[in-house]
Amino acid sequence: MGVHPLAMETLSERAAFMRESLQKSQTITDDMVAILGSFDHRLSALETAMRPTQIRTHAIRRSHENIDKILKAAEVFLGQFDLSRQAEAKILRGSNKSLKSSSGVLNHANNLLAKAILKLEEEFRQLLTSYSKPVEPDSLIPPRILPLLHDLAHQLVLAGHQQQLYSIYRETRILSLGTESQKTGRGET
C-alpha cells in the first residue's frame, strides 16, 4: 500500500495552506490584541481626563438641587407671608365694622389690666418696703419673701412694665438706705 505521490503533494499543499492560514490568523489575533490594548489605554486616559468634569458636573447638579429646595422653601415662606397679609387685611376690614360694639369691652379689659398692674406694683413696693432690712446684705430681704418678689417682678416684666419695676426697686432701696444712714448717724443700730 503505497501512497500516491500526487496525493502526498496535495496533502503537503493543504498542510502548507493551513499553516499559512494559522499564521495569518495568529497575526490578525496579535494585531487585534494590540488594537484592543491601545483602546483600553485610550479609554483609561479618557476616563482620567473626564473625572474632574464628572466631579464638577455632580457638584453643579447638587447645587441646582439645593437651589431648587431653597426656592421651594422660599415659595412656602412667601405663601405664608401672603396669607398673613391677606388675613391682616381681612382683620383690618372686619374690625372697623364691629369696632364700635367691641371697643367698650376692649376699653374695659385695658382698664382692668391697668388696675391689675397697679396692684402688682403696689404689692411689690409694699413687700420691698416692709421686709427690706438695710443692715446686712445677706439679710436685706427675708428668704421666704424672695420667691414672692420674684413672681411679682416676673409678672411685671411680662406685662411690659420693666421700667416701673426698676423705679419701685430703686425708690424702695434708696428709702431703706436713707433710713439706715439716719440710724447710723444717730448712733442707733
Short mmCIF file of N, CA and C in Angstrom, two decimals:
data_model
loop_
_atom_site.label_atom_id
_atom_site.label_comp_id
_atom_site.label_asym_id
_atom_site.label_seq_id
_atom_site.Cartn_x
_atom_site.Cartn_y
_atom_site.Cartn_z
N MET A 1 0.81 -1.13 0.00
CA MET A 1 0.00 0.00 0.00
C MET A 1 0.87 1.23 0.00
N GLY A 2 0.95 1.77 -0.93
CA GLY A 2 1.79 2.93 -1.11
C GLY A 2 0.95 4.18 -1.28
N VAL A 3 1.48 5.22 -0.90
CA VAL A 3 0.77 6.49 -1.01
C VAL A 3 1.19 7.08 -2.36
N HIS A 4 0.26 7.47 -2.98
CA HIS A 4 0.48 8.01 -4.31
C HIS A 4 1.15 9.36 -4.18
N PRO A 5 2.15 9.67 -5.04
CA PRO A 5 2.89 10.93 -4.92
C PRO A 5 1.98 12.15 -5.13
N LEU A 6 0.99 12.03 -5.92
CA LEU A 6 0.11 13.17 -6.18
C LEU A 6 -0.71 13.47 -4.91
N ALA A 7 -1.12 12.45 -4.25
CA ALA A 7 -1.89 12.63 -3.02
C ALA A 7 -1.00 13.25 -1.95
N MET A 8 0.26 12.85 -1.94
CA MET A 8 1.22 13.39 -0.98
C MET A 8 1.44 14.87 -1.24
N GLU A 9 1.52 15.23 -2.45
CA GLU A 9 1.76 16.62 -2.81
C GLU A 9 0.53 17.46 -2.44
N THR A 10 -0.65 16.94 -2.70
CA THR A 10 -1.89 17.64 -2.37
C THR A 10 -1.98 17.81 -0.85
N LEU A 11 -1.62 16.75 -0.15
CA LEU A 11 -1.66 16.80 1.31
C LEU A 11 -0.65 17.82 1.82
N SER A 12 0.49 17.87 1.20
CA SER A 12 1.55 18.80 1.57
C SER A 12 1.10 20.24 1.29
N GLU A 13 0.43 20.46 0.19
CA GLU A 13 -0.05 21.80 -0.15
C GLU A 13 -1.12 22.25 0.85
N ARG A 14 -1.97 21.31 1.20
CA ARG A 14 -3.03 21.63 2.16
C ARG A 14 -2.42 21.96 3.53
N ALA A 15 -1.43 21.20 3.93
CA ALA A 15 -0.77 21.45 5.21
C ALA A 15 -0.10 22.82 5.18
N ALA A 16 0.56 23.16 4.06
CA ALA A 16 1.22 24.46 3.93
C ALA A 16 0.17 25.58 3.97
N PHE A 17 -0.96 25.34 3.30
CA PHE A 17 -2.04 26.33 3.27
C PHE A 17 -2.61 26.54 4.67
N MET A 18 -2.78 25.46 5.40
CA MET A 18 -3.31 25.54 6.76
C MET A 18 -2.32 26.26 7.68
N ARG A 19 -1.03 25.96 7.51
CA ARG A 19 -0.01 26.61 8.32
C ARG A 19 -0.02 28.11 8.04
N GLU A 20 -0.10 28.47 6.77
CA GLU A 20 -0.13 29.87 6.37
C GLU A 20 -1.39 30.56 6.93
N SER A 21 -2.52 29.85 6.85
CA SER A 21 -3.78 30.40 7.38
C SER A 21 -3.69 30.58 8.89
N LEU A 22 -3.10 29.62 9.59
CA LEU A 22 -2.94 29.73 11.04
C LEU A 22 -2.01 30.90 11.41
N GLN A 23 -0.95 31.07 10.62
CA GLN A 23 -0.03 32.19 10.88
C GLN A 23 -0.74 33.53 10.65
N LYS A 24 -1.53 33.61 9.57
CA LYS A 24 -2.28 34.84 9.31
C LYS A 24 -3.28 35.09 10.45
N SER A 25 -3.94 34.01 10.87
CA SER A 25 -4.90 34.12 11.96
C SER A 25 -4.21 34.58 13.24
N GLN A 26 -3.03 34.04 13.52
CA GLN A 26 -2.26 34.44 14.71
C GLN A 26 -1.85 35.90 14.59
N THR A 27 -1.41 36.32 13.40
CA THR A 27 -1.01 37.71 13.18
C THR A 27 -2.20 38.64 13.39
N ILE A 28 -3.36 38.24 12.83
CA ILE A 28 -4.57 39.06 13.00
C ILE A 28 -4.95 39.12 14.48
N THR A 29 -4.86 38.00 15.18
CA THR A 29 -5.18 37.96 16.61
C THR A 29 -4.24 38.88 17.38
N ASP A 30 -2.94 38.81 17.09
CA ASP A 30 -1.96 39.67 17.77
C ASP A 30 -2.25 41.14 17.49
N ASP A 31 -2.59 41.44 16.22
CA ASP A 31 -2.92 42.83 15.87
C ASP A 31 -4.17 43.31 16.63
N MET A 32 -5.17 42.43 16.74
CA MET A 32 -6.40 42.78 17.45
C MET A 32 -6.13 43.01 18.94
N VAL A 33 -5.28 42.15 19.51
CA VAL A 33 -4.92 42.32 20.92
C VAL A 33 -4.21 43.66 21.11
N ALA A 34 -3.32 44.02 20.19
CA ALA A 34 -2.61 45.29 20.28
C ALA A 34 -3.59 46.46 20.14
N ILE A 35 -4.53 46.35 19.20
CA ILE A 35 -5.52 47.42 18.99
C ILE A 35 -6.41 47.56 20.23
N LEU A 36 -6.89 46.43 20.76
CA LEU A 36 -7.74 46.47 21.95
C LEU A 36 -6.97 47.03 23.15
N GLY A 37 -5.70 46.65 23.26
CA GLY A 37 -4.86 47.21 24.34
C GLY A 37 -4.72 48.71 24.19
N SER A 38 -4.58 49.17 22.95
CA SER A 38 -4.49 50.60 22.69
C SER A 38 -5.80 51.29 23.06
N PHE A 39 -6.95 50.65 22.69
CA PHE A 39 -8.25 51.20 23.07
C PHE A 39 -8.39 51.28 24.59
N ASP A 40 -7.97 50.23 25.26
CA ASP A 40 -8.07 50.20 26.72
C ASP A 40 -7.26 51.34 27.32
N HIS A 41 -6.05 51.55 26.80
CA HIS A 41 -5.20 52.63 27.29
C HIS A 41 -5.86 53.98 27.01
N ARG A 42 -6.40 54.14 25.80
CA ARG A 42 -7.06 55.40 25.43
C ARG A 42 -8.30 55.64 26.30
N LEU A 43 -9.09 54.60 26.52
CA LEU A 43 -10.29 54.73 27.35
C LEU A 43 -9.92 55.09 28.79
N SER A 44 -8.85 54.48 29.28
CA SER A 44 -8.39 54.78 30.63
C SER A 44 -7.95 56.24 30.73
N ALA A 45 -7.21 56.70 29.71
CA ALA A 45 -6.77 58.10 29.69
C ALA A 45 -7.96 59.04 29.57
N LEU A 46 -8.95 58.66 28.75
CA LEU A 46 -10.15 59.47 28.59
C LEU A 46 -10.94 59.55 29.90
N GLU A 47 -11.06 58.42 30.58
CA GLU A 47 -11.77 58.39 31.87
C GLU A 47 -11.06 59.26 32.89
N THR A 48 -9.73 59.19 32.91
CA THR A 48 -8.95 60.02 33.83
C THR A 48 -9.14 61.50 33.50
N ALA A 49 -9.18 61.83 32.22
CA ALA A 49 -9.37 63.22 31.81
C ALA A 49 -10.79 63.70 32.13
N MET A 50 -11.76 62.80 32.07
CA MET A 50 -13.16 63.18 32.29
C MET A 50 -13.52 63.24 33.77
N ARG A 51 -12.76 62.64 34.63
CA ARG A 51 -13.10 62.55 36.06
C ARG A 51 -13.33 63.93 36.70
N PRO A 52 -12.43 64.90 36.51
CA PRO A 52 -12.70 66.23 37.10
C PRO A 52 -14.00 66.85 36.57
N THR A 53 -14.28 66.63 35.29
CA THR A 53 -15.51 67.16 34.71
C THR A 53 -16.72 66.49 35.35
N GLN A 54 -16.63 65.19 35.57
CA GLN A 54 -17.73 64.47 36.22
C GLN A 54 -17.94 64.98 37.64
N ILE A 55 -16.85 65.23 38.34
CA ILE A 55 -16.95 65.74 39.72
C ILE A 55 -17.62 67.12 39.71
N ARG A 56 -17.18 68.01 38.79
CA ARG A 56 -17.78 69.34 38.69
C ARG A 56 -19.25 69.25 38.31
N THR A 57 -19.56 68.34 37.38
CA THR A 57 -20.95 68.17 36.97
C THR A 57 -21.81 67.72 38.14
N HIS A 58 -21.28 66.79 38.92
CA HIS A 58 -22.01 66.31 40.10
C HIS A 58 -22.22 67.45 41.10
N ALA A 59 -21.18 68.25 41.32
CA ALA A 59 -21.29 69.38 42.25
C ALA A 59 -22.32 70.39 41.74
N ILE A 60 -22.32 70.65 40.45
CA ILE A 60 -23.29 71.59 39.87
C ILE A 60 -24.70 71.03 40.01
N ARG A 61 -24.86 69.74 39.78
CA ARG A 61 -26.18 69.11 39.91
C ARG A 61 -26.67 69.23 41.36
N ARG A 62 -25.76 68.98 42.32
CA ARG A 62 -26.14 69.11 43.73
C ARG A 62 -26.51 70.55 44.06
N SER A 63 -25.75 71.50 43.50
CA SER A 63 -26.05 72.91 43.73
C SER A 63 -27.43 73.26 43.19
N HIS A 64 -27.73 72.76 41.99
CA HIS A 64 -29.06 73.01 41.41
C HIS A 64 -30.16 72.40 42.27
N GLU A 65 -29.92 71.21 42.79
CA GLU A 65 -30.91 70.57 43.66
C GLU A 65 -31.11 71.40 44.93
N ASN A 66 -30.00 71.89 45.49
CA ASN A 66 -30.10 72.73 46.69
C ASN A 66 -30.85 74.03 46.40
N ILE A 67 -30.55 74.62 45.24
CA ILE A 67 -31.24 75.85 44.85
C ILE A 67 -32.73 75.58 44.70
N ASP A 68 -33.07 74.45 44.08
CA ASP A 68 -34.48 74.09 43.93
C ASP A 68 -35.15 73.95 45.29
N LYS A 69 -34.46 73.28 46.23
CA LYS A 69 -35.03 73.12 47.57
C LYS A 69 -35.23 74.47 48.24
N ILE A 70 -34.24 75.36 48.10
CA ILE A 70 -34.34 76.69 48.71
C ILE A 70 -35.48 77.47 48.08
N LEU A 71 -35.61 77.37 46.76
CA LEU A 71 -36.71 78.07 46.09
C LEU A 71 -38.06 77.56 46.56
N LYS A 72 -38.18 76.25 46.72
CA LYS A 72 -39.45 75.69 47.21
C LYS A 72 -39.73 76.18 48.62
N ALA A 73 -38.70 76.18 49.48
CA ALA A 73 -38.89 76.66 50.85
C ALA A 73 -39.26 78.15 50.85
N ALA A 74 -38.61 78.92 49.97
CA ALA A 74 -38.93 80.35 49.88
C ALA A 74 -40.36 80.56 49.40
N GLU A 75 -40.80 79.72 48.46
CA GLU A 75 -42.18 79.82 47.98
C GLU A 75 -43.16 79.55 49.12
N VAL A 76 -42.86 78.54 49.93
CA VAL A 76 -43.73 78.23 51.07
C VAL A 76 -43.74 79.42 52.04
N PHE A 77 -42.55 79.96 52.31
CA PHE A 77 -42.44 81.09 53.23
C PHE A 77 -43.21 82.30 52.69
N LEU A 78 -43.02 82.60 51.40
CA LEU A 78 -43.72 83.73 50.80
C LEU A 78 -45.23 83.48 50.78
N GLY A 79 -45.62 82.23 50.58
CA GLY A 79 -47.04 81.89 50.63
C GLY A 79 -47.62 82.19 52.00
N GLN A 80 -46.88 81.83 53.06
CA GLN A 80 -47.32 82.12 54.42
C GLN A 80 -47.39 83.63 54.65
N PHE A 81 -46.40 84.34 54.10
CA PHE A 81 -46.37 85.79 54.23
C PHE A 81 -47.58 86.41 53.54
N ASP A 82 -47.89 85.93 52.33
CA ASP A 82 -49.07 86.42 51.60
C ASP A 82 -50.34 86.12 52.38
N LEU A 83 -50.43 84.91 52.95
CA LEU A 83 -51.61 84.56 53.74
C LEU A 83 -51.76 85.49 54.95
N SER A 84 -50.62 85.80 55.59
CA SER A 84 -50.70 86.69 56.76
C SER A 84 -51.12 88.10 56.33
N ARG A 85 -50.68 88.55 55.16
CA ARG A 85 -51.11 89.87 54.67
C ARG A 85 -52.60 89.87 54.36
N GLN A 86 -53.06 88.79 53.74
CA GLN A 86 -54.49 88.69 53.44
C GLN A 86 -55.29 88.67 54.74
N ALA A 87 -54.81 87.91 55.72
CA ALA A 87 -55.51 87.85 57.00
C ALA A 87 -55.50 89.21 57.68
N GLU A 88 -54.37 89.90 57.59
CA GLU A 88 -54.27 91.23 58.19
C GLU A 88 -55.27 92.18 57.54
N ALA A 89 -55.37 92.11 56.21
CA ALA A 89 -56.32 92.96 55.50
C ALA A 89 -57.75 92.65 55.93
N LYS A 90 -58.06 91.37 56.06
CA LYS A 90 -59.41 90.98 56.49
C LYS A 90 -59.68 91.44 57.92
N ILE A 91 -58.68 91.30 58.77
CA ILE A 91 -58.85 91.72 60.17
C ILE A 91 -59.08 93.23 60.23
N LEU A 92 -58.27 93.98 59.45
CA LEU A 92 -58.43 95.43 59.46
C LEU A 92 -59.79 95.84 58.90
N ARG A 93 -60.23 95.18 57.84
CA ARG A 93 -61.55 95.47 57.26
C ARG A 93 -62.65 95.08 58.23
N GLY A 94 -62.52 93.91 58.80
CA GLY A 94 -63.57 93.38 59.67
C GLY A 94 -63.66 94.10 60.99
N SER A 95 -62.54 94.58 61.49
CA SER A 95 -62.57 95.21 62.81
C SER A 95 -63.29 96.55 62.78
N ASN A 96 -63.30 97.24 61.65
CA ASN A 96 -63.99 98.53 61.57
C ASN A 96 -65.49 98.36 61.75
N LYS A 97 -66.06 97.28 61.25
CA LYS A 97 -67.50 97.06 61.33
C LYS A 97 -67.93 96.78 62.77
N SER A 98 -67.16 95.95 63.44
CA SER A 98 -67.57 95.57 64.79
C SER A 98 -66.77 96.31 65.86
N LEU A 99 -66.01 97.30 65.47
CA LEU A 99 -65.17 98.03 66.42
C LEU A 99 -66.02 98.76 67.45
N LYS A 100 -67.13 99.33 66.99
CA LYS A 100 -67.97 100.10 67.91
C LYS A 100 -68.53 99.20 69.01
N SER A 101 -68.92 97.99 68.63
CA SER A 101 -69.51 97.10 69.64
C SER A 101 -68.46 96.51 70.56
N SER A 102 -67.25 96.31 70.06
CA SER A 102 -66.23 95.68 70.89
C SER A 102 -65.31 96.69 71.56
N SER A 103 -65.40 97.96 71.20
CA SER A 103 -64.48 98.94 71.80
C SER A 103 -64.74 99.10 73.29
N GLY A 104 -66.00 99.01 73.71
CA GLY A 104 -66.31 99.11 75.14
C GLY A 104 -65.69 97.97 75.92
N VAL A 105 -65.81 96.77 75.37
CA VAL A 105 -65.23 95.59 76.02
C VAL A 105 -63.72 95.72 76.07
N LEU A 106 -63.14 96.19 74.97
CA LEU A 106 -61.68 96.34 74.90
C LEU A 106 -61.21 97.39 75.90
N ASN A 107 -61.92 98.51 76.00
CA ASN A 107 -61.55 99.54 76.98
C ASN A 107 -61.66 99.01 78.40
N HIS A 108 -62.71 98.27 78.66
CA HIS A 108 -62.89 97.69 80.00
C HIS A 108 -61.74 96.73 80.32
N ALA A 109 -61.37 95.88 79.33
CA ALA A 109 -60.26 94.94 79.54
C ALA A 109 -58.96 95.68 79.78
N ASN A 110 -58.72 96.76 79.03
CA ASN A 110 -57.50 97.55 79.22
C ASN A 110 -57.49 98.22 80.59
N ASN A 111 -58.64 98.71 81.02
CA ASN A 111 -58.72 99.33 82.35
C ASN A 111 -58.44 98.30 83.45
N LEU A 112 -59.03 97.11 83.30
CA LEU A 112 -58.77 96.05 84.28
C LEU A 112 -57.30 95.67 84.31
N LEU A 113 -56.69 95.59 83.14
CA LEU A 113 -55.27 95.26 83.05
C LEU A 113 -54.43 96.34 83.73
N ALA A 114 -54.76 97.60 83.49
CA ALA A 114 -54.02 98.70 84.11
C ALA A 114 -54.17 98.64 85.63
N LYS A 115 -55.39 98.37 86.12
CA LYS A 115 -55.60 98.27 87.56
C LYS A 115 -54.81 97.10 88.15
N ALA A 116 -54.81 95.97 87.44
CA ALA A 116 -54.07 94.80 87.93
C ALA A 116 -52.58 95.10 88.01
N ILE A 117 -52.07 95.81 87.02
CA ILE A 117 -50.64 96.15 87.02
C ILE A 117 -50.33 97.11 88.16
N LEU A 118 -51.21 98.08 88.39
CA LEU A 118 -51.01 98.99 89.52
C LEU A 118 -50.99 98.22 90.84
N LYS A 119 -51.90 97.25 90.98
CA LYS A 119 -51.93 96.42 92.20
C LYS A 119 -50.62 95.64 92.34
N LEU A 120 -50.13 95.09 91.21
CA LEU A 120 -48.85 94.37 91.26
C LEU A 120 -47.73 95.30 91.71
N GLU A 121 -47.70 96.51 91.15
CA GLU A 121 -46.67 97.47 91.53
C GLU A 121 -46.77 97.83 93.01
N GLU A 122 -48.00 98.07 93.48
CA GLU A 122 -48.19 98.41 94.89
C GLU A 122 -47.76 97.27 95.80
N GLU A 123 -48.13 96.04 95.44
CA GLU A 123 -47.76 94.88 96.25
C GLU A 123 -46.25 94.72 96.27
N PHE A 124 -45.61 94.90 95.12
CA PHE A 124 -44.15 94.80 95.03
C PHE A 124 -43.50 95.85 95.93
N ARG A 125 -43.99 97.10 95.83
CA ARG A 125 -43.43 98.20 96.63
C ARG A 125 -43.65 97.92 98.12
N GLN A 126 -44.85 97.48 98.47
CA GLN A 126 -45.19 97.23 99.88
C GLN A 126 -44.32 96.13 100.46
N LEU A 127 -44.12 95.04 99.71
CA LEU A 127 -43.28 93.94 100.20
C LEU A 127 -41.83 94.39 100.36
N LEU A 128 -41.32 95.14 99.39
CA LEU A 128 -39.95 95.63 99.50
C LEU A 128 -39.80 96.56 100.69
N THR A 129 -40.77 97.46 100.86
CA THR A 129 -40.70 98.41 101.96
C THR A 129 -40.81 97.71 103.31
N SER A 130 -41.75 96.78 103.41
CA SER A 130 -41.99 96.11 104.69
C SER A 130 -40.85 95.20 105.11
N TYR A 131 -40.27 94.52 104.17
CA TYR A 131 -39.31 93.48 104.55
C TYR A 131 -37.86 93.81 104.21
N SER A 132 -37.60 94.97 103.71
CA SER A 132 -36.22 95.34 103.42
C SER A 132 -35.52 95.73 104.71
N LYS A 133 -34.37 95.15 104.91
CA LYS A 133 -33.55 95.48 106.07
C LYS A 133 -32.22 95.96 105.53
N PRO A 134 -31.93 97.22 105.68
CA PRO A 134 -30.73 97.78 105.07
C PRO A 134 -29.44 97.47 105.81
N VAL A 135 -29.49 96.66 106.85
CA VAL A 135 -28.32 96.45 107.68
C VAL A 135 -27.29 95.57 106.99
N GLU A 136 -27.60 94.32 106.76
CA GLU A 136 -26.62 93.39 106.22
C GLU A 136 -27.08 92.92 104.84
N PRO A 137 -26.16 92.88 103.88
CA PRO A 137 -26.54 92.45 102.53
C PRO A 137 -27.11 91.04 102.50
N ASP A 138 -26.66 90.15 103.40
CA ASP A 138 -27.16 88.78 103.39
C ASP A 138 -28.61 88.69 103.84
N SER A 139 -29.04 89.67 104.65
CA SER A 139 -30.40 89.59 105.19
C SER A 139 -31.20 90.83 104.82
N LEU A 140 -30.99 91.38 103.64
CA LEU A 140 -31.75 92.55 103.21
C LEU A 140 -33.24 92.24 103.16
N ILE A 141 -33.57 91.11 102.60
CA ILE A 141 -34.96 90.69 102.46
C ILE A 141 -35.03 89.26 102.97
N PRO A 142 -36.01 88.95 103.82
CA PRO A 142 -36.12 87.58 104.34
C PRO A 142 -36.24 86.56 103.19
N PRO A 143 -35.59 85.42 103.30
CA PRO A 143 -35.60 84.43 102.23
C PRO A 143 -37.00 83.94 101.85
N ARG A 144 -37.93 83.93 102.80
CA ARG A 144 -39.28 83.44 102.47
C ARG A 144 -40.03 84.42 101.57
N ILE A 145 -39.60 85.69 101.52
CA ILE A 145 -40.27 86.71 100.71
C ILE A 145 -39.69 86.76 99.29
N LEU A 146 -38.46 86.29 99.13
CA LEU A 146 -37.80 86.37 97.82
C LEU A 146 -38.59 85.70 96.70
N PRO A 147 -39.14 84.48 96.89
CA PRO A 147 -39.91 83.88 95.79
C PRO A 147 -41.13 84.71 95.40
N LEU A 148 -41.80 85.30 96.38
CA LEU A 148 -42.96 86.13 96.09
C LEU A 148 -42.54 87.37 95.30
N LEU A 149 -41.44 88.01 95.74
CA LEU A 149 -40.91 89.16 95.00
C LEU A 149 -40.54 88.76 93.57
N HIS A 150 -39.93 87.61 93.46
CA HIS A 150 -39.54 87.13 92.13
C HIS A 150 -40.76 86.96 91.23
N ASP A 151 -41.82 86.34 91.75
CA ASP A 151 -43.03 86.12 90.95
C ASP A 151 -43.67 87.45 90.55
N LEU A 152 -43.75 88.37 91.49
CA LEU A 152 -44.33 89.68 91.18
C LEU A 152 -43.50 90.40 90.12
N ALA A 153 -42.18 90.37 90.29
CA ALA A 153 -41.30 91.02 89.32
C ALA A 153 -41.46 90.38 87.95
N HIS A 154 -41.56 89.07 87.92
CA HIS A 154 -41.72 88.35 86.65
C HIS A 154 -43.01 88.77 85.95
N GLN A 155 -44.10 88.88 86.72
CA GLN A 155 -45.38 89.29 86.14
C GLN A 155 -45.30 90.71 85.58
N LEU A 156 -44.63 91.61 86.31
CA LEU A 156 -44.49 92.98 85.83
C LEU A 156 -43.66 93.04 84.56
N VAL A 157 -42.60 92.26 84.49
CA VAL A 157 -41.77 92.23 83.28
C VAL A 157 -42.57 91.68 82.11
N LEU A 158 -43.33 90.60 82.35
CA LEU A 158 -44.15 90.03 81.28
C LEU A 158 -45.20 91.02 80.78
N ALA A 159 -45.69 91.86 81.67
CA ALA A 159 -46.70 92.85 81.29
C ALA A 159 -46.07 94.06 80.62
N GLY A 160 -44.74 94.09 80.52
CA GLY A 160 -44.06 95.18 79.83
C GLY A 160 -43.79 96.38 80.73
N HIS A 161 -43.79 96.19 82.02
CA HIS A 161 -43.59 97.29 82.96
C HIS A 161 -42.25 97.15 83.68
N GLN A 162 -41.23 96.90 82.92
CA GLN A 162 -39.89 96.71 83.46
C GLN A 162 -39.37 98.01 84.08
N GLN A 163 -39.62 99.15 83.41
CA GLN A 163 -39.14 100.43 83.92
C GLN A 163 -39.76 100.75 85.27
N GLN A 164 -41.07 100.51 85.39
CA GLN A 164 -41.73 100.78 86.67
C GLN A 164 -41.15 99.89 87.76
N LEU A 165 -40.86 98.64 87.41
CA LEU A 165 -40.27 97.71 88.36
C LEU A 165 -38.93 98.25 88.86
N TYR A 166 -38.10 98.73 87.93
CA TYR A 166 -36.81 99.29 88.32
C TYR A 166 -37.00 100.52 89.21
N SER A 167 -37.95 101.36 88.85
CA SER A 167 -38.19 102.58 89.64
C SER A 167 -38.62 102.24 91.06
N ILE A 168 -39.55 101.31 91.19
CA ILE A 168 -40.03 100.91 92.52
C ILE A 168 -38.88 100.35 93.35
N TYR A 169 -38.10 99.48 92.75
CA TYR A 169 -36.98 98.86 93.48
C TYR A 169 -35.99 99.94 93.92
N ARG A 170 -35.66 100.83 92.98
CA ARG A 170 -34.68 101.87 93.29
C ARG A 170 -35.19 102.78 94.41
N GLU A 171 -36.44 103.23 94.31
CA GLU A 171 -37.00 104.12 95.33
C GLU A 171 -37.01 103.45 96.70
N THR A 172 -37.44 102.19 96.72
CA THR A 172 -37.53 101.47 97.99
C THR A 172 -36.15 101.28 98.60
N ARG A 173 -35.19 100.92 97.79
CA ARG A 173 -33.83 100.71 98.31
C ARG A 173 -33.22 102.02 98.78
N ILE A 174 -33.52 103.11 98.06
CA ILE A 174 -33.00 104.42 98.48
C ILE A 174 -33.58 104.80 99.84
N LEU A 175 -34.89 104.60 100.01
CA LEU A 175 -35.53 104.89 101.30
C LEU A 175 -34.92 104.03 102.41
N SER A 176 -34.72 102.76 102.11
CA SER A 176 -34.17 101.85 103.10
C SER A 176 -32.75 102.26 103.48
N LEU A 177 -31.94 102.61 102.49
CA LEU A 177 -30.57 103.04 102.78
C LEU A 177 -30.57 104.37 103.53
N GLY A 178 -31.50 105.26 103.17
CA GLY A 178 -31.60 106.55 103.86
C GLY A 178 -31.94 106.35 105.33
N THR A 179 -32.88 105.45 105.60
CA THR A 179 -33.26 105.15 106.98
C THR A 179 -32.07 104.60 107.75
N GLU A 180 -31.33 103.71 107.14
CA GLU A 180 -30.16 103.12 107.79
C GLU A 180 -29.10 104.17 108.05
N SER A 181 -28.91 105.09 107.08
CA SER A 181 -27.92 106.16 107.26
C SER A 181 -28.31 107.05 108.43
N GLN A 182 -29.61 107.37 108.54
CA GLN A 182 -30.06 108.21 109.64
C GLN A 182 -29.85 107.51 110.98
N LYS A 183 -30.15 106.21 111.03
CA LYS A 183 -29.96 105.46 112.27
C LYS A 183 -28.49 105.44 112.65
N THR A 184 -27.62 105.23 111.66
CA THR A 184 -26.19 105.18 111.92
C THR A 184 -25.70 106.54 112.40
N GLY A 185 -26.22 107.62 111.82
CA GLY A 185 -25.82 108.98 112.22
C GLY A 185 -26.25 109.31 113.63
N ARG A 186 -27.36 108.73 114.10
CA ARG A 186 -27.85 108.99 115.45
C ARG A 186 -27.26 108.00 116.45
N GLY A 187 -26.54 107.04 115.95
CA GLY A 187 -25.95 106.06 116.85
C GLY A 187 -26.85 104.88 117.11
N GLU A 188 -27.95 104.72 116.39
CA GLU A 188 -28.85 103.58 116.56
C GLU A 188 -28.38 102.44 115.68
N THR A 189 -28.69 101.24 116.08
CA THR A 189 -28.41 100.08 115.24
C THR A 189 -29.47 99.05 115.35
#
